[in-house]
mmCIF file of C-alpha atoms in Angstrom:
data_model
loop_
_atom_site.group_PDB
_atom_site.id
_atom_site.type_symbol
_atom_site.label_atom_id
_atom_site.label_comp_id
_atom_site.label_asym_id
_atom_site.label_seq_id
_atom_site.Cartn_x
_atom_site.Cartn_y
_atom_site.Cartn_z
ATOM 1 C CA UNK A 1 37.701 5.187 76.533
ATOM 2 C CA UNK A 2 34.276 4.415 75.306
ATOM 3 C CA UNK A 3 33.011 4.711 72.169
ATOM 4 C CA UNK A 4 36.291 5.274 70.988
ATOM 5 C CA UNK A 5 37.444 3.265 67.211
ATOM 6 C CA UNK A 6 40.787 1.053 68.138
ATOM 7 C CA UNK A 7 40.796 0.771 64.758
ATOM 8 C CA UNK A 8 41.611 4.098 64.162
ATOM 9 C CA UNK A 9 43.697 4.830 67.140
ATOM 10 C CA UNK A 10 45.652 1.619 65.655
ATOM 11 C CA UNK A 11 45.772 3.007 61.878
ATOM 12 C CA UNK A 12 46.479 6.560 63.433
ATOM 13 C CA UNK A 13 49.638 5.148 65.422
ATOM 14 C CA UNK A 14 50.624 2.741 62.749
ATOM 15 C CA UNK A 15 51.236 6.267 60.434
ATOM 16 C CA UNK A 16 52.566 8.404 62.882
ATOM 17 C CA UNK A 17 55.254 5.912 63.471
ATOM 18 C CA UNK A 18 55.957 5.267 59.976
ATOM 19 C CA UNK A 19 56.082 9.244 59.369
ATOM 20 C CA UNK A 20 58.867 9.677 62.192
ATOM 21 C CA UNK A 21 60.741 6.748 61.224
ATOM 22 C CA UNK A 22 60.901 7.786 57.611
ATOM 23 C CA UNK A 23 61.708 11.596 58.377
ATOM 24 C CA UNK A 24 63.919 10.486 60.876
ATOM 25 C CA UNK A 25 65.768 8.618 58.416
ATOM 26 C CA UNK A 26 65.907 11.126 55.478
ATOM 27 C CA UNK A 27 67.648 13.646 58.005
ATOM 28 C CA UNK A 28 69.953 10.870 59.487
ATOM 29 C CA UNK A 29 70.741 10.425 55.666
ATOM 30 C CA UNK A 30 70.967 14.154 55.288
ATOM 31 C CA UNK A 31 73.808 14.428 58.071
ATOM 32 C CA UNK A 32 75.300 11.762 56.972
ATOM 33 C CA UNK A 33 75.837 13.202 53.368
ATOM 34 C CA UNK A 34 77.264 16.656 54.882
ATOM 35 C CA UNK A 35 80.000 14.449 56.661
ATOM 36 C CA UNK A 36 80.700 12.715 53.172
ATOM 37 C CA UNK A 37 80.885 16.162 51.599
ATOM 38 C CA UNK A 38 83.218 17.863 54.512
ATOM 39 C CA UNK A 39 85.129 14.898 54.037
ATOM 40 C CA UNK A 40 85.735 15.214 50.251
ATOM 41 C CA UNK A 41 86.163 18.768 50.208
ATOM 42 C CA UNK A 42 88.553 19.234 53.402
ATOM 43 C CA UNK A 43 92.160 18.646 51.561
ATOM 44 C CA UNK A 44 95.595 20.093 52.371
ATOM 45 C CA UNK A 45 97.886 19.284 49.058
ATOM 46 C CA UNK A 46 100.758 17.688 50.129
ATOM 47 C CA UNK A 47 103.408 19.691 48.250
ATOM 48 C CA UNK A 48 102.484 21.525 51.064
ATOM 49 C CA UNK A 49 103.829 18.255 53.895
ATOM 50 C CA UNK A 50 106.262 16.510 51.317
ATOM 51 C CA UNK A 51 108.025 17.003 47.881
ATOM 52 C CA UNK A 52 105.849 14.433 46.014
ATOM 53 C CA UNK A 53 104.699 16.860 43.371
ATOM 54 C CA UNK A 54 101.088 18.331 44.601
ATOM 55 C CA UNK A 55 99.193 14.801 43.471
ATOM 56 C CA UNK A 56 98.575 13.213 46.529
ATOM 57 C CA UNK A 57 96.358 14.950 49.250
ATOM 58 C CA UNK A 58 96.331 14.505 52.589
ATOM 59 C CA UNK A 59 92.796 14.357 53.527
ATOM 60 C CA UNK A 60 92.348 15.514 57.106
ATOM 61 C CA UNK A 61 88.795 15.910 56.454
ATOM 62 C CA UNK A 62 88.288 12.164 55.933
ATOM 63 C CA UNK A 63 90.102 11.110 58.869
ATOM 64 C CA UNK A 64 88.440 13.476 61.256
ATOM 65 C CA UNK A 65 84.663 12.456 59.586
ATOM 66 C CA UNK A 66 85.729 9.134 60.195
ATOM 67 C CA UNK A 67 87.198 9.180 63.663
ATOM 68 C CA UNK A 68 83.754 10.913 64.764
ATOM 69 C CA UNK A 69 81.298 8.538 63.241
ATOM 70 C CA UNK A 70 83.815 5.831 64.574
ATOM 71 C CA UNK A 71 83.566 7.467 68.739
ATOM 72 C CA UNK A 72 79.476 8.360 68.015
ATOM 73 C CA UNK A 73 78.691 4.575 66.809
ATOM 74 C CA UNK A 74 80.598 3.532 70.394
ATOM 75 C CA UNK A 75 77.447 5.335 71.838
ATOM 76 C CA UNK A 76 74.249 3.015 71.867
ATOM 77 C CA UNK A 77 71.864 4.833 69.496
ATOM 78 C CA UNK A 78 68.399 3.601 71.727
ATOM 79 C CA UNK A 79 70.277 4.756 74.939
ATOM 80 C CA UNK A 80 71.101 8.097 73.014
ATOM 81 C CA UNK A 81 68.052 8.737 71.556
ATOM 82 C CA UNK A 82 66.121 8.457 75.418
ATOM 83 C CA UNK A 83 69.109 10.692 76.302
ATOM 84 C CA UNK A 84 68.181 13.768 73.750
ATOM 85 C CA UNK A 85 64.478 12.948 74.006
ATOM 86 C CA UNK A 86 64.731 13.514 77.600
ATOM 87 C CA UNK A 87 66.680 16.946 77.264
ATOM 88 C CA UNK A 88 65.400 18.215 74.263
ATOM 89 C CA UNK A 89 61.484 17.023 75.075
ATOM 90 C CA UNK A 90 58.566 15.776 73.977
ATOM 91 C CA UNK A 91 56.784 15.868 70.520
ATOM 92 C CA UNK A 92 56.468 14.651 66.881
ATOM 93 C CA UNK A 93 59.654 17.111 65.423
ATOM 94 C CA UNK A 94 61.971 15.853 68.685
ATOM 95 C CA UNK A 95 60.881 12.343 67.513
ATOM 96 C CA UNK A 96 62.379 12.877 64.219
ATOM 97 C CA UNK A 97 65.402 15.470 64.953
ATOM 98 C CA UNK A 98 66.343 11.922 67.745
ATOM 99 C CA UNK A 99 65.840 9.780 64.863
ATOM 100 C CA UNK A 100 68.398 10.739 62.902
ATOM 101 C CA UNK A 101 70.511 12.349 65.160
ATOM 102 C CA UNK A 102 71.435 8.671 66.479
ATOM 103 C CA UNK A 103 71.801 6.890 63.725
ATOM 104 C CA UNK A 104 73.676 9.068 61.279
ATOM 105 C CA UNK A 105 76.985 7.527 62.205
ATOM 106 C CA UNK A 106 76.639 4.189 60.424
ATOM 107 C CA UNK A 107 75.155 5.746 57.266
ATOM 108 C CA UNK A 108 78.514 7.919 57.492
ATOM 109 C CA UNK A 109 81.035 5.213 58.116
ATOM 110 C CA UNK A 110 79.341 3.799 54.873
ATOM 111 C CA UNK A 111 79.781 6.599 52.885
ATOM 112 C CA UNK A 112 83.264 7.121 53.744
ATOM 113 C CA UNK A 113 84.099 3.454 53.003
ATOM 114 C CA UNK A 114 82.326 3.760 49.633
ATOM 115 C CA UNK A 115 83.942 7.123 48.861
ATOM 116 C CA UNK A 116 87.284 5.978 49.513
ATOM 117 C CA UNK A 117 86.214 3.218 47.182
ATOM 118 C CA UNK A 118 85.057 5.519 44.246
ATOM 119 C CA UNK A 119 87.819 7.845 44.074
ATOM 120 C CA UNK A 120 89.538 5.126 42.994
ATOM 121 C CA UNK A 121 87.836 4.301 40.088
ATOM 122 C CA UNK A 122 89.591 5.040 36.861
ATOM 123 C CA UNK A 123 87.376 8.024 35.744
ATOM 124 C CA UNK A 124 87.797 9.522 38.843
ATOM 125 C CA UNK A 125 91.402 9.616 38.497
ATOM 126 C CA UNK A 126 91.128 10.853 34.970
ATOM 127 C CA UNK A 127 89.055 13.837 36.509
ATOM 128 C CA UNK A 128 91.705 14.685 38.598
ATOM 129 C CA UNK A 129 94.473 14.045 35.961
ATOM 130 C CA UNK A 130 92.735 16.602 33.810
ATOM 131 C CA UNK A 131 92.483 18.970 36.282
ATOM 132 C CA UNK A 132 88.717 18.961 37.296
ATOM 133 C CA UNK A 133 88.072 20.543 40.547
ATOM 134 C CA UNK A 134 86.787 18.763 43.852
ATOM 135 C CA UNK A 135 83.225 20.132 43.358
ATOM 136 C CA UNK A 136 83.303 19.302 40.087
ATOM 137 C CA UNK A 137 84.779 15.613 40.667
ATOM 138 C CA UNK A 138 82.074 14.986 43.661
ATOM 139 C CA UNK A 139 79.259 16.427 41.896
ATOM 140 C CA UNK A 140 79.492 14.757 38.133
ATOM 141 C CA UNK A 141 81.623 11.114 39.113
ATOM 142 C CA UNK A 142 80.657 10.716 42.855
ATOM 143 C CA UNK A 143 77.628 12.236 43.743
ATOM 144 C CA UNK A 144 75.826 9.457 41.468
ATOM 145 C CA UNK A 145 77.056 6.342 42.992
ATOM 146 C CA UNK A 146 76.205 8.179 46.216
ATOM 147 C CA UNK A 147 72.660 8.569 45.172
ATOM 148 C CA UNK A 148 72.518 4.686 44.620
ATOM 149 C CA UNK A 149 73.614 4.142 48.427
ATOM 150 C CA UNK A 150 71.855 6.625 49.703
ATOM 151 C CA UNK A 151 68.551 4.597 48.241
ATOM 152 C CA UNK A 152 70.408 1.044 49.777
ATOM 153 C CA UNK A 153 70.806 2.791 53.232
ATOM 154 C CA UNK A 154 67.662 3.983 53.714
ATOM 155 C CA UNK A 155 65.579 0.652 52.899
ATOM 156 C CA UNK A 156 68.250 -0.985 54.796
ATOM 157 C CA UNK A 157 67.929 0.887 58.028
ATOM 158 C CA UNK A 158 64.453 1.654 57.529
ATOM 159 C CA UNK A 159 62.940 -1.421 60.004
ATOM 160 C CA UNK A 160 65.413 -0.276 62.532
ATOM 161 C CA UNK A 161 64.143 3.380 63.230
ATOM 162 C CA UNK A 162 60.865 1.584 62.560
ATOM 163 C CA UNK A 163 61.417 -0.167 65.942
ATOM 164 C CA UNK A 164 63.508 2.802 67.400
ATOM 165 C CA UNK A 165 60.453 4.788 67.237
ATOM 166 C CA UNK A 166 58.132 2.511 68.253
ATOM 167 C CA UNK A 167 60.857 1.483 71.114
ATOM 168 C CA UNK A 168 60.667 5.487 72.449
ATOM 169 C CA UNK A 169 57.096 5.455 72.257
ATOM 170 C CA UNK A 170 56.847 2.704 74.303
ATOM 171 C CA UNK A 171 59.351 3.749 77.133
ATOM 172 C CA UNK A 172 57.964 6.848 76.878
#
């Protein structure tokens, strides 16, 4: 149109795009982390299965959190995102809520990698050992190292949903 700044259209754009990608990421991260915690917390002890004393778990949680984000990253996340944008509709909050609705499942299968990792660490153990309590355990020994990967994942994935976004506004 005339008279119009491209400038400013451009610098307007250039923000809105970086707004949804970051949002969109922070609640990808934010779903992913509720996985992580369902899959900590979720337990059955296995004096309950076997004789082996009540120290091993089986962790049903885990494997379930993990078989989903495994069948959801089977699902192209660009051809998922046009899917829920096209049911859901149009608009800056649908931007975001598609955003992180199709990529949570790599920042989970992460998480549970790592977490499977941590609880092996020797403090961990000693948690347990002493008789600290899940919640206890994931909030004072996990929840930190979390933190640090949370941090990773987002910078790592950020240029992705950068282009995701800017991949739906393009097709529309």
């Amino acid at each position: 149109a005339l008279g119009e700044n491209m400038r400013a259209v451009m610098v307007w754009g250039y923000w809105q795009t970086t707004l949804v990608a970051i949002a969109g990421r922070l609640l990808a991260l934010a779903l992913s982390f509720v996985g992580v915690f369902i899959a900590w917390m979720v337990v059955w002890p296995a004096n309950l299965l076997s004789s082996s004393g009540g120290y091993e778990t089986h962790r049903p949680g885990y494997f379930w959190m993990s078989r989903f984000s495994e069948a959801f990253m089977t699902i192209p996340s660009l051809l998922l995102a046009l899917s829920l944008g096209y049911i859901i509709g149009e608009g800056f909050y649908t931007m975001i809520l598609v955003i992180g609705v199709s990529e949570w499942a790599f920042n989970q299968k992460w998480f549970l990698g790592r977490l499977n990792e941590y609880q092996r660490f020797s403090y961990v153990k000693a948690g347990q050992a002493i008789g600290g309590g899940r919640l206890h355990i994931f909030k004072n020994h996990l929840l930190p190292n979390i933190i640090r990967d949370l941090i990773f994942l987002f910078f790592l994935y950020l240029p992705g949903s950068l282009l995701t976004v800017a991949g739906l506004e393009f097709l529309g």
